mmCIF file of C-alpha atoms in Angstrom:
data_model
loop_
_atom_site.group_PDB
_atom_site.id
_atom_site.type_symbol
_atom_site.label_atom_id
_atom_site.label_comp_id
_atom_site.label_asym_id
_atom_site.label_seq_id
_atom_site.Cartn_x
_atom_site.Cartn_y
_atom_site.Cartn_z
ATOM 1 C CA GLY B 13 19.273 -12.135 5.951
ATOM 2 C CA LYS B 14 21.166 -8.924 6.284
ATOM 3 C CA ARG B 15 20.163 -6.413 8.916
ATOM 4 C CA GLY B 16 21.662 -2.948 8.683
ATOM 5 C CA GLY B 17 24.670 -4.358 6.867
ATOM 6 C CA HIS B 18 25.256 -7.258 9.239
ATOM 7 C CA VAL B 19 24.553 -10.842 8.284
ATOM 8 C CA LEU B 20 22.067 -12.797 10.387
ATOM 9 C CA GLU B 21 21.196 -16.461 10.219
ATOM 10 C CA CYS B 22 18.248 -17.021 7.905
ATOM 11 C CA PRO B 23 14.985 -18.570 9.095
ATOM 12 C CA GLN B 24 14.617 -22.241 8.255
ATOM 13 C CA TRP B 25 12.069 -21.677 5.515
ATOM 14 C CA ILE B 26 14.479 -19.405 3.627
ATOM 15 C CA THR B 27 17.106 -22.118 3.303
ATOM 16 C CA SER B 28 14.849 -25.115 2.936
ATOM 17 C CA SER B 29 15.187 -27.116 -0.250
ATOM 18 C CA GLY B 30 12.263 -26.873 -2.617
ATOM 19 C CA ARG B 31 11.274 -23.322 -1.715
ATOM 20 C CA THR B 32 14.379 -21.369 -2.530
ATOM 21 C CA GLY B 33 16.489 -24.042 -4.182
ATOM 22 C CA GLY B 34 18.859 -24.031 -1.207
ATOM 23 C CA HIS B 35 20.246 -20.558 -1.957
ATOM 24 C CA ARG B 36 21.412 -18.500 1.010
ATOM 25 C CA TRP B 37 19.216 -15.453 1.394
ATOM 26 C CA GLN B 38 20.760 -12.135 2.349
ATOM 27 C CA ALA B 39 18.412 -9.160 1.945
ATOM 28 C CA SER B 40 17.834 -6.125 4.123
ATOM 29 C CA TRP B 41 14.129 -6.836 4.491
ATOM 30 C CA MET B 42 15.005 -9.964 6.464
ATOM 31 C CA GLN B 43 16.575 -7.994 9.333
ATOM 32 C CA GLY B 44 15.376 -9.442 12.587
ATOM 33 C CA LEU B 45 12.490 -11.369 11.026
ATOM 34 C CA SER B 46 13.599 -14.440 12.928
ATOM 35 C CA SER B 47 13.049 -12.566 16.183
ATOM 36 C CA TRP B 48 9.398 -13.439 15.974
ATOM 37 C CA GLY B 49 9.197 -16.238 13.469
ATOM 38 C CA ARG B 50 6.416 -18.660 14.371
ATOM 39 C CA VAL B 51 5.957 -17.414 17.940
ATOM 40 C CA SER B 52 2.490 -18.352 19.174
ATOM 41 C CA TYR B 53 0.120 -15.853 20.832
ATOM 42 C CA GLY B 54 0.401 -16.210 23.325
ATOM 43 C CA GLU B 55 3.195 -10.682 44.853
ATOM 44 C CA ALA B 56 6.610 -12.256 44.896
ATOM 45 C CA LEU B 57 6.091 -15.194 47.193
ATOM 46 C CA ASN B 58 4.684 -13.981 50.441
ATOM 47 C CA HIS B 59 3.263 -17.150 51.926
ATOM 48 C CA SER B 60 2.880 -17.028 55.694
ATOM 49 C CA THR B 61 1.946 -20.314 57.300
ATOM 50 C CA LYS B 62 0.784 -20.129 60.893
ATOM 51 C CA VAL B 63 1.345 -23.225 62.996
ATOM 52 C CA SER B 64 -0.845 -23.718 66.040
ATOM 53 C CA SER B 65 0.588 -25.983 68.708
ATOM 54 C CA THR B 66 -1.989 -25.528 71.446
ATOM 55 C CA VAL B 67 -1.750 -28.214 74.109
ATOM 56 C CA THR B 68 -4.333 -28.531 76.889
ATOM 57 C CA LEU B 69 -2.864 -29.863 80.118
ATOM 58 C CA PRO B 70 -4.664 -30.831 83.316
ATOM 59 C CA GLN B 71 -5.882 -27.854 85.345
ATOM 60 C CA SER B 72 -3.595 -28.799 88.222
ATOM 61 C CA SER B 73 -0.518 -28.569 85.990
ATOM 62 C CA ARG B 74 -1.109 -25.117 84.473
ATOM 63 C CA ARG B 75 0.593 -23.245 87.305
ATOM 64 C CA VAL B 76 3.541 -25.204 88.646
ATOM 65 C CA SER B 77 6.251 -23.718 90.824
ATOM 66 C CA SER B 78 9.766 -25.089 90.625
ATOM 67 C CA GLY B 79 9.410 -26.344 94.202
ATOM 68 C CA GLN B 80 6.210 -28.193 93.412
ATOM 69 C CA ALA B 81 7.756 -29.732 90.353
ATOM 70 C CA HIS B 82 10.797 -30.845 92.347
ATOM 71 C CA ARG B 83 8.629 -32.501 95.049
ATOM 72 C CA ASN B 84 6.053 -34.049 92.711
ATOM 73 C CA PRO B 85 7.461 -36.311 89.973
ATOM 74 C CA PHE B 86 4.203 -36.173 87.987
ATOM 75 C CA LEU B 87 4.243 -32.387 87.938
ATOM 76 C CA ARG B 88 7.944 -32.426 87.061
ATOM 77 C CA ARG B 89 7.261 -34.683 84.114
ATOM 78 C CA THR B 90 4.343 -32.485 83.093
ATOM 79 C CA SER B 91 6.481 -29.360 83.268
ATOM 80 C CA ASP B 92 9.196 -31.045 81.204
ATOM 81 C CA THR B 93 6.568 -32.117 78.684
ATOM 82 C CA ARG B 94 5.293 -28.557 78.351
ATOM 83 C CA ARG B 95 8.817 -27.264 77.704
ATOM 84 C CA SER B 96 9.361 -30.021 75.171
ATOM 85 C CA LEU B 97 6.096 -29.242 73.396
ATOM 86 C CA HIS B 98 6.988 -25.564 73.341
ATOM 87 C CA LEU B 99 10.330 -26.302 71.705
ATOM 88 C CA LYS B 100 8.725 -28.636 69.209
ATOM 89 C CA GLY B 101 6.108 -26.012 68.366
ATOM 90 C CA ALA B 102 8.786 -23.355 67.797
ATOM 91 C CA LYS B 103 10.750 -25.760 65.626
ATOM 92 C CA ALA B 104 7.616 -26.603 63.670
ATOM 93 C CA ARG B 105 6.917 -22.934 63.083
ATOM 94 C CA LYS B 106 10.494 -22.370 61.907
ATOM 95 C CA LEU B 107 10.348 -25.336 59.565
ATOM 96 C CA SER B 108 6.999 -24.141 58.232
ATOM 97 C CA VAL B 109 8.370 -20.668 57.504
ATOM 98 C CA MET B 110 11.385 -22.215 55.798
ATOM 99 C CA ALA B 111 9.098 -24.366 53.683
ATOM 100 C CA SER B 112 6.965 -21.391 52.706
ATOM 101 C CA GLU B 113 10.056 -19.399 51.769
ATOM 102 C CA THR B 114 11.239 -22.182 49.455
ATOM 103 C CA LYS B 115 7.859 -22.980 47.954
ATOM 104 C CA ALA B 116 8.000 -23.116 44.174
ATOM 105 C CA GLN B 117 6.887 -20.010 42.314
ATOM 106 C CA SER B 118 3.802 -20.568 40.210
ATOM 107 C CA VAL B 119 4.594 -19.118 36.780
ATOM 108 C CA LEU B 120 2.336 -18.813 33.734
ATOM 109 C CA VAL B 121 4.024 -18.630 30.321
ATOM 110 C CA THR B 122 1.792 -17.081 27.662
ATOM 111 C CA GLY B 123 2.582 -17.961 24.068
ATOM 112 C CA ALA B 124 3.993 -21.216 25.437
ATOM 113 C CA GLY B 125 3.368 -23.027 22.164
ATOM 114 C CA GLY B 126 5.786 -20.817 20.213
ATOM 115 C CA ARG B 127 9.425 -21.575 19.534
ATOM 116 C CA THR B 128 10.648 -19.240 22.292
ATOM 117 C CA GLY B 129 7.716 -19.752 24.673
ATOM 118 C CA ARG B 130 8.142 -23.515 24.742
ATOM 119 C CA LEU B 131 11.810 -23.080 25.694
ATOM 120 C CA VAL B 132 10.861 -20.756 28.564
ATOM 121 C CA PHE B 133 8.353 -23.374 29.750
ATOM 122 C CA LYS B 134 10.967 -26.125 29.443
ATOM 123 C CA ALA B 135 13.554 -24.080 31.373
ATOM 124 C CA LEU B 136 11.070 -23.552 34.199
ATOM 125 C CA LYS B 137 10.184 -27.253 34.251
ATOM 126 C CA GLU B 138 13.856 -28.131 34.592
ATOM 127 C CA ARG B 139 13.881 -26.184 37.870
ATOM 128 C CA SER B 140 10.825 -27.799 39.395
ATOM 129 C CA GLY B 141 12.087 -27.181 42.916
ATOM 130 C CA THR B 142 11.977 -23.440 42.269
ATOM 131 C CA PHE B 143 9.105 -23.095 39.808
ATOM 132 C CA LYS B 144 5.744 -24.620 39.035
ATOM 133 C CA ALA B 145 5.250 -23.945 35.336
ATOM 134 C CA PHE B 146 1.987 -23.486 33.459
ATOM 135 C CA GLY B 147 1.701 -22.881 29.725
ATOM 136 C CA LEU B 148 -1.022 -20.792 28.113
ATOM 137 C CA VAL B 149 -1.787 -21.853 24.536
ATOM 138 C CA ARG B 150 -4.553 -20.986 22.072
ATOM 139 C CA SER B 151 -5.454 -24.501 21.048
ATOM 140 C CA GLU B 152 -4.869 -28.170 21.709
ATOM 141 C CA LYS B 153 -2.746 -28.198 18.589
ATOM 142 C CA SER B 154 -0.388 -25.662 20.160
ATOM 143 C CA ALA B 155 -0.363 -27.717 23.356
ATOM 144 C CA LYS B 156 1.351 -30.530 21.433
ATOM 145 C CA ASN B 157 4.444 -28.307 21.354
ATOM 146 C CA LEU B 158 4.773 -28.913 25.105
ATOM 147 C CA PRO B 159 5.334 -32.686 25.303
ATOM 148 C CA GLN B 160 6.903 -32.401 28.764
ATOM 149 C CA ALA B 161 3.799 -30.701 30.210
ATOM 150 C CA LYS B 162 1.335 -32.508 32.433
ATOM 151 C CA GLU B 163 -2.342 -32.165 31.626
ATOM 152 C CA ASP B 164 -2.990 -29.770 34.516
ATOM 153 C CA GLU B 165 -0.073 -27.562 33.433
ATOM 154 C CA ILE B 166 -1.640 -26.569 30.113
ATOM 155 C CA VAL B 167 -4.163 -23.745 30.021
ATOM 156 C CA LEU B 168 -6.230 -22.824 26.987
ATOM 157 C CA GLY B 169 -6.718 -19.083 26.582
ATOM 158 C CA ASP B 170 -6.921 -16.216 24.127
ATOM 159 C CA VAL B 171 -5.069 -12.922 24.539
ATOM 160 C CA ALA B 172 -8.055 -11.197 22.970
ATOM 161 C CA LYS B 173 -10.294 -12.397 25.809
ATOM 162 C CA LYS B 174 -9.353 -10.858 29.140
ATOM 163 C CA ASP B 175 -11.693 -13.169 31.094
ATOM 164 C CA SER B 176 -9.830 -16.259 29.934
ATOM 165 C CA LEU B 177 -6.531 -14.616 30.842
ATOM 166 C CA LEU B 178 -7.766 -13.608 34.275
ATOM 167 C CA GLN B 179 -8.913 -17.139 34.990
ATOM 168 C CA ALA B 180 -5.537 -18.520 33.891
ATOM 169 C CA MET B 181 -3.578 -16.042 36.042
ATOM 170 C CA ARG B 182 -5.471 -16.378 39.316
ATOM 171 C CA GLY B 183 -3.320 -18.025 41.959
ATOM 172 C CA LYS B 184 -0.102 -17.514 39.965
ATOM 173 C CA ASP B 185 2.923 -15.619 41.259
ATOM 174 C CA ALA B 186 4.416 -14.477 37.966
ATOM 175 C CA VAL B 187 3.713 -14.280 34.243
ATOM 176 C CA VAL B 188 6.159 -14.485 31.336
ATOM 177 C CA ILE B 189 4.656 -12.935 28.196
ATOM 178 C CA VAL B 190 6.062 -14.436 24.993
ATOM 179 C CA THR B 191 3.218 -13.641 22.588
ATOM 180 C CA SER B 192 3.721 -11.887 19.251
ATOM 181 C CA ALA B 193 2.060 -11.334 15.916
ATOM 182 C CA VAL B 194 3.506 -13.576 13.192
ATOM 183 C CA PRO B 195 3.953 -12.293 9.614
ATOM 184 C CA LYS B 196 3.369 -14.723 6.797
ATOM 185 C CA ILE B 197 5.215 -14.471 3.518
ATOM 186 C CA ASN B 198 3.222 -14.343 0.312
ATOM 187 C CA TYR B 199 5.181 -16.999 -1.585
ATOM 188 C CA PRO B 200 4.255 -15.943 -5.131
ATOM 189 C CA SER B 201 5.902 -12.578 -4.436
ATOM 190 C CA LEU B 202 9.119 -14.406 -3.574
ATOM 191 C CA VAL B 203 9.669 -15.793 -7.081
ATOM 192 C CA PRO B 204 10.745 -12.564 -8.863
ATOM 193 C CA VAL B 205 12.909 -11.612 -5.910
ATOM 194 C CA LEU B 206 14.749 -14.918 -6.048
ATOM 195 C CA PHE B 207 15.184 -14.668 -9.777
ATOM 196 C CA LYS B 208 16.749 -11.204 -9.479
ATOM 197 C CA LYS B 209 18.963 -12.535 -6.762
ATOM 198 C CA LEU B 210 20.156 -15.404 -8.951
ATOM 199 C CA ILE B 211 21.107 -13.075 -11.773
ATOM 200 C CA ARG B 212 22.889 -10.849 -9.244
ATOM 201 C CA ASN B 213 20.553 -7.908 -9.663
ATOM 202 C CA PRO B 214 21.751 -5.322 -7.103
ATOM 203 C CA ASN B 215 18.149 -4.382 -6.315
ATOM 204 C CA PRO B 216 16.221 -7.640 -5.959
ATOM 205 C CA GLY B 217 13.441 -5.988 -3.972
ATOM 206 C CA MET B 218 11.528 -7.832 -1.310
ATOM 207 C CA PRO B 219 8.556 -10.160 -1.141
ATOM 208 C CA SER B 220 5.323 -9.093 0.504
ATOM 209 C CA PHE B 221 4.004 -10.191 3.881
ATOM 210 C CA SER B 222 0.635 -10.216 5.589
ATOM 211 C CA PHE B 223 -0.925 -11.070 8.936
ATOM 212 C CA GLU B 224 -3.840 -13.358 9.632
ATOM 213 C CA SER B 225 -7.177 -11.798 10.486
ATOM 214 C CA ASN B 226 -7.174 -10.845 14.194
ATOM 215 C CA GLY B 227 -3.474 -11.646 14.234
ATOM 216 C CA GLU B 228 -2.272 -8.164 13.326
ATOM 217 C CA PRO B 229 0.377 -6.481 15.529
ATOM 218 C CA GLU B 230 -2.100 -3.918 16.838
ATOM 219 C CA LYS B 231 -4.421 -6.676 18.072
ATOM 220 C CA VAL B 232 -1.744 -9.041 19.366
ATOM 221 C CA ASP B 233 1.238 -6.933 20.406
ATOM 222 C CA TRP B 234 -0.728 -3.985 21.769
ATOM 223 C CA LEU B 235 -4.303 -4.937 22.669
ATOM 224 C CA GLY B 236 -3.435 -8.563 23.457
ATOM 225 C CA GLN B 237 -0.526 -7.632 25.696
ATOM 226 C CA LYS B 238 -2.580 -4.853 27.299
ATOM 227 C CA ASN B 239 -5.196 -7.481 28.159
ATOM 228 C CA GLN B 240 -2.496 -9.653 29.705
ATOM 229 C CA ILE B 241 -1.112 -6.776 31.777
ATOM 230 C CA ASP B 242 -4.589 -5.744 32.965
ATOM 231 C CA ALA B 243 -5.423 -9.349 33.872
ATOM 232 C CA ALA B 244 -2.104 -9.746 35.708
ATOM 233 C CA LYS B 245 -2.777 -6.610 37.728
ATOM 234 C CA GLU B 246 -6.301 -7.695 38.600
ATOM 235 C CA ALA B 247 -5.157 -11.207 39.526
ATOM 236 C CA GLY B 248 -2.508 -9.846 41.893
ATOM 237 C CA ILE B 249 0.466 -11.070 39.859
ATOM 238 C CA ALA B 250 3.673 -9.866 41.495
ATOM 239 C CA LYS B 251 6.046 -10.109 38.520
ATOM 240 C CA VAL B 252 5.713 -9.832 34.757
ATOM 241 C CA VAL B 253 8.532 -10.668 32.357
ATOM 242 C CA LEU B 254 7.870 -9.444 28.823
ATOM 243 C CA VAL B 255 9.835 -10.674 25.809
ATOM 244 C CA SER B 256 9.688 -7.928 23.185
ATOM 245 C CA SER B 257 12.165 -6.921 20.474
ATOM 246 C CA MET B 258 14.948 -4.480 19.713
ATOM 247 C CA GLY B 259 14.208 -1.581 17.386
ATOM 248 C CA GLY B 260 11.438 0.153 19.306
ATOM 249 C CA THR B 261 13.232 3.496 19.275
ATOM 250 C CA GLN B 262 13.172 3.560 15.470
ATOM 251 C CA THR B 263 9.949 4.486 13.743
ATOM 252 C CA ASP B 264 11.476 3.749 10.338
ATOM 253 C CA ASN B 265 12.853 0.326 11.285
ATOM 254 C CA MET B 266 12.392 -2.117 8.401
ATOM 255 C CA LEU B 267 10.415 -4.515 10.585
ATOM 256 C CA ASN B 268 7.635 -1.946 10.855
ATOM 257 C CA LYS B 269 7.160 -2.111 7.088
ATOM 258 C CA ILE B 270 6.513 -5.834 6.965
ATOM 259 C CA GLY B 271 2.830 -6.262 6.190
ATOM 260 C CA ASN B 272 2.435 -2.571 7.060
ATOM 261 C CA GLY B 273 2.088 -3.830 10.619
ATOM 262 C CA ASN B 274 4.265 -1.338 12.547
ATOM 263 C CA ILE B 275 4.956 -4.241 14.861
ATOM 264 C CA LEU B 276 7.768 -2.601 16.827
ATOM 265 C CA LEU B 277 5.665 0.478 17.548
ATOM 266 C CA TRP B 278 2.798 -1.600 18.940
ATOM 267 C CA LYS B 279 5.264 -3.619 21.008
ATOM 268 C CA ARG B 280 6.761 -0.430 22.414
ATOM 269 C CA LYS B 281 3.321 0.868 23.353
ATOM 270 C CA ALA B 282 2.652 -2.318 25.341
ATOM 271 C CA GLU B 283 6.038 -2.010 27.049
ATOM 272 C CA GLU B 284 5.257 1.542 28.171
ATOM 273 C CA TYR B 285 1.862 0.386 29.439
ATOM 274 C CA LEU B 286 3.555 -2.305 31.557
ATOM 275 C CA VAL B 287 6.114 0.169 32.921
ATOM 276 C CA ARG B 288 3.299 2.437 34.117
ATOM 277 C CA SER B 289 1.136 -0.375 35.495
ATOM 278 C CA GLY B 290 2.831 -0.504 38.879
ATOM 279 C CA ILE B 291 3.642 -4.217 38.530
ATOM 280 C CA ASP B 292 7.225 -5.363 39.096
ATOM 281 C CA TYR B 293 8.454 -5.922 35.535
ATOM 282 C CA THR B 294 11.383 -7.018 33.410
ATOM 283 C CA ILE B 295 11.328 -6.246 29.684
ATOM 284 C CA ILE B 296 13.761 -8.078 27.430
ATOM 285 C CA HIS B 297 14.551 -6.876 23.896
ATOM 286 C CA PRO B 298 16.352 -9.713 22.091
ATOM 287 C CA GLY B 299 17.953 -9.352 18.707
ATOM 288 C CA GLY B 300 17.238 -11.777 15.876
ATOM 289 C CA LEU B 301 16.279 -15.086 17.447
ATOM 290 C CA GLN B 302 18.176 -18.194 16.397
ATOM 291 C CA ASP B 303 17.339 -21.860 16.849
ATOM 292 C CA THR B 304 20.807 -22.674 18.172
ATOM 293 C CA PRO B 305 21.984 -24.166 21.495
ATOM 294 C CA GLY B 306 22.240 -21.788 24.446
ATOM 295 C CA ASN B 307 25.052 -21.316 26.970
ATOM 296 C CA GLU B 308 27.618 -21.271 24.172
ATOM 297 C CA ARG B 309 28.114 -17.565 23.521
ATOM 298 C CA GLU B 310 29.124 -14.380 25.304
ATOM 299 C CA LEU B 311 26.056 -12.214 25.818
ATOM 300 C CA LEU B 312 25.850 -8.459 25.371
ATOM 301 C CA VAL B 313 23.327 -6.094 26.963
ATOM 302 C CA GLY B 314 22.416 -2.465 26.338
ATOM 303 C CA VAL B 315 19.592 0.033 26.382
ATOM 304 C CA ASP B 316 17.775 2.214 23.867
ATOM 305 C CA ASP B 317 18.791 0.055 20.886
ATOM 306 C CA SER B 318 22.495 0.735 21.374
ATOM 307 C CA LEU B 319 23.256 -2.832 20.269
ATOM 308 C CA LEU B 320 21.831 -2.164 16.809
ATOM 309 C CA SER B 321 25.171 -0.587 15.928
ATOM 310 C CA SER B 322 27.166 -3.623 17.088
ATOM 311 C CA GLN B 323 28.653 -6.295 14.854
ATOM 312 C CA THR B 324 26.322 -8.996 16.140
ATOM 313 C CA ARG B 325 22.697 -8.571 17.060
ATOM 314 C CA SER B 326 21.296 -12.061 17.170
ATOM 315 C CA ILE B 327 20.828 -14.433 20.084
ATOM 316 C CA SER B 328 19.837 -18.028 20.761
ATOM 317 C CA ARG B 329 16.252 -18.592 21.834
ATOM 318 C CA GLU B 330 17.583 -20.856 24.591
ATOM 319 C CA ASP B 331 19.639 -17.969 25.975
ATOM 320 C CA VAL B 332 16.584 -15.727 25.968
ATOM 321 C CA ALA B 333 14.653 -18.417 27.839
ATOM 322 C CA ARG B 334 17.239 -18.736 30.584
ATOM 323 C CA VAL B 335 17.412 -14.951 30.975
ATOM 324 C CA CYS B 336 13.642 -14.972 31.496
ATOM 325 C CA VAL B 337 14.092 -17.539 34.263
ATOM 326 C CA GLU B 338 16.923 -15.549 35.823
ATOM 327 C CA ALA B 339 14.718 -12.448 35.837
ATOM 328 C CA LEU B 340 12.230 -14.315 38.028
ATOM 329 C CA THR B 341 14.797 -15.049 40.740
ATOM 330 C CA SER B 342 17.142 -12.055 40.945
ATOM 331 C CA PRO B 343 16.198 -8.627 42.378
ATOM 332 C CA ALA B 344 18.668 -7.057 39.941
ATOM 333 C CA PHE B 345 16.023 -7.418 37.224
ATOM 334 C CA LYS B 346 13.314 -5.524 39.143
ATOM 335 C CA ASN B 347 11.790 -2.818 36.910
ATOM 336 C CA ARG B 348 14.494 -3.239 34.274
ATOM 337 C CA SER B 349 14.223 -2.950 30.501
ATOM 338 C CA PHE B 350 17.204 -3.910 28.370
ATOM 339 C CA ASP B 351 18.412 -5.116 24.974
ATOM 340 C CA ILE B 352 20.307 -8.374 24.610
ATOM 341 C CA ALA B 353 22.323 -10.091 21.886
ATOM 342 C CA SER B 354 25.347 -12.359 21.701
ATOM 343 C CA LYS B 355 28.756 -12.538 20.127
ATOM 344 C CA LYS B 356 29.584 -15.221 17.616
ATOM 345 C CA LYS B 357 30.297 -18.670 18.985
ATOM 346 C CA GLY B 358 33.943 -18.864 19.994
ATOM 347 C CA ASP B 359 34.291 -15.094 20.232
ATOM 348 C CA GLY B 360 34.674 -14.576 23.981
ATOM 349 C CA ASN B 361 33.521 -16.818 26.810
ATOM 350 C CA PRO B 362 29.968 -18.044 27.378
ATOM 351 C CA THR B 363 28.057 -15.857 29.821
ATOM 352 C CA PRO B 364 26.775 -17.908 32.788
ATOM 353 C CA SER B 365 24.616 -15.082 34.177
ATOM 354 C CA VAL B 366 23.534 -11.683 32.877
ATOM 355 C CA GLU B 367 22.780 -10.334 36.373
ATOM 356 C CA PRO B 368 26.153 -8.498 36.686
ATOM 357 C CA LEU B 369 25.654 -6.985 33.230
ATOM 358 C CA VAL B 370 22.129 -5.811 33.971
ATOM 359 C CA LYS B 371 23.215 -4.210 37.252
ATOM 360 C CA SER B 372 25.609 -1.941 35.374
ATOM 361 C CA LEU B 373 23.028 -0.641 32.881
ATOM 362 C CA PRO B 374 21.506 2.853 32.980
ATOM 363 C CA PRO B 375 17.706 3.168 32.959
ATOM 364 C CA TYR B 376 15.895 2.577 29.679
ATOM 365 C CA ASP B 377 14.516 5.808 28.192
ATOM 366 C CA TYR B 378 10.906 5.383 27.074
ATOM 367 C CA SER B 379 10.575 9.070 26.245
ATOM 368 C CA ILE B 380 12.353 8.170 22.992
ATOM 369 C CA ASN B 381 9.700 7.462 20.370
ATOM 370 C CA SER B 382 7.003 7.164 23.038
ATOM 371 C CA GLN B 383 3.831 5.597 21.661
ATOM 372 C CA LEU B 384 1.646 5.653 24.755
ATOM 373 C CA ASP B 385 1.715 9.439 25.223
ATOM 374 C CA ARG B 386 0.490 10.006 21.701
ATOM 375 C CA GLU B 387 -2.987 8.877 22.638
ATOM 376 C CA GLY B 388 -2.869 9.661 26.337
ATOM 377 C CA VAL B 389 -3.438 6.031 27.332
ATOM 378 C CA SER B 390 -2.828 5.372 31.040
ATOM 379 C CA ALA B 391 -2.367 2.115 32.919
#
C-alpha cells in the first residue's frame, strides 16, 4: 500500500490470487498495516555460586611449623596437600564464577506464535549458548508455529490474565513483548474499492476493518501489555524489550482509524507505562513489517517518528528480531526507545549491528502526545 506518499510492500492477502485478482494494491489506508499483520497476542544475570571446599585434616596437622614439616615427611606431605587443596578450591571458585557469568539468559517471548514473535524465538534459539528461550502462546494451535521449540519451552498464557503471565515469568531473566491487536478486513467492503481501483477512480475509498471481541487495541495493546509489565515487575524481571510501532506521536495517523481502534495511542500508553515502571527497558518502533530475509539492508534509526518523513519506512521482520536479541546483550540499549526502518535492498550496505546507531540517538520524548498523563495512570 501507500503510506504518506511512499509505496510499501503489500500484505500477502492483498496480492493473493482469488481475492483481489492479483492486482497490486496501493492505497493510503494500507500505510503500515503490515506492521502488525497476524501478530499473535501475545535482574540481568546476577548468579553467585558459592563453592565450599572445606577439608578436615588430622588434629596434629592443623598447626604445622616449617621446621616440623621439614623434619617430618608425613607432616610435609600433609602441608603440601593443604596448599594443593587450597589452590584447587580457589580454581574451582573461579571456574564457578566464570560459569555463572556465562550462564544462558532465560528469556520469555510473548506473542511467540505471531509472524514476528516466532522469529524472535528462533533467533534466541540459534544462540542457545547465550539464551534459553521460552515462547508464550495463547493456544496449542499457536504453538504449532514454533516447530523448533521443545515441549518445556512452550508456555500457554493469556495477556488478559495476569496470574498466568506471572507464572510464566517467574525464574526468567528477560521478557520480549511482541503482542498486538490484529485488525481483520471485512471482505465484502473490499469489492467496491477494488472496482473503483480497476476503473482508475481517483478516490477508491477504503474497506472497513474490525477487531475480534476481547482483541481490541485497548484490551491487547494497553491493558494486555500493562498486565505483562506488572507481572514482569512482580516476577523480578530485569529487562523488558517491547516491540511497538512508529506513529505514536500522531493522533491523526491513519492506523488509528482502522476499526476505530486508535491502536497507536494505546500502544504509546503502554510504552509510557513501561518507561515509568523502573524496569530496564528497550522499546523498538519498527516501520511496516515485511516478510523478507534479514541482514540484507542498511538500517536506519531515529526518534519521535522522524523516520516517517524518510523515503523508506519498512523493515524486515527478521531484522527486527535480531535487534531484539541485540538489545538483550548490549548495555547501549538500556532504557532506550527508538524508531527503526531500512533502506531498499542494494541501497547502501547491510547493517551488522545497530548498537553504534542507537548510541548516537537523543532521548525519546514521551511528552509528545502523552497518553498516560491524560488519565493520571502511574506505574
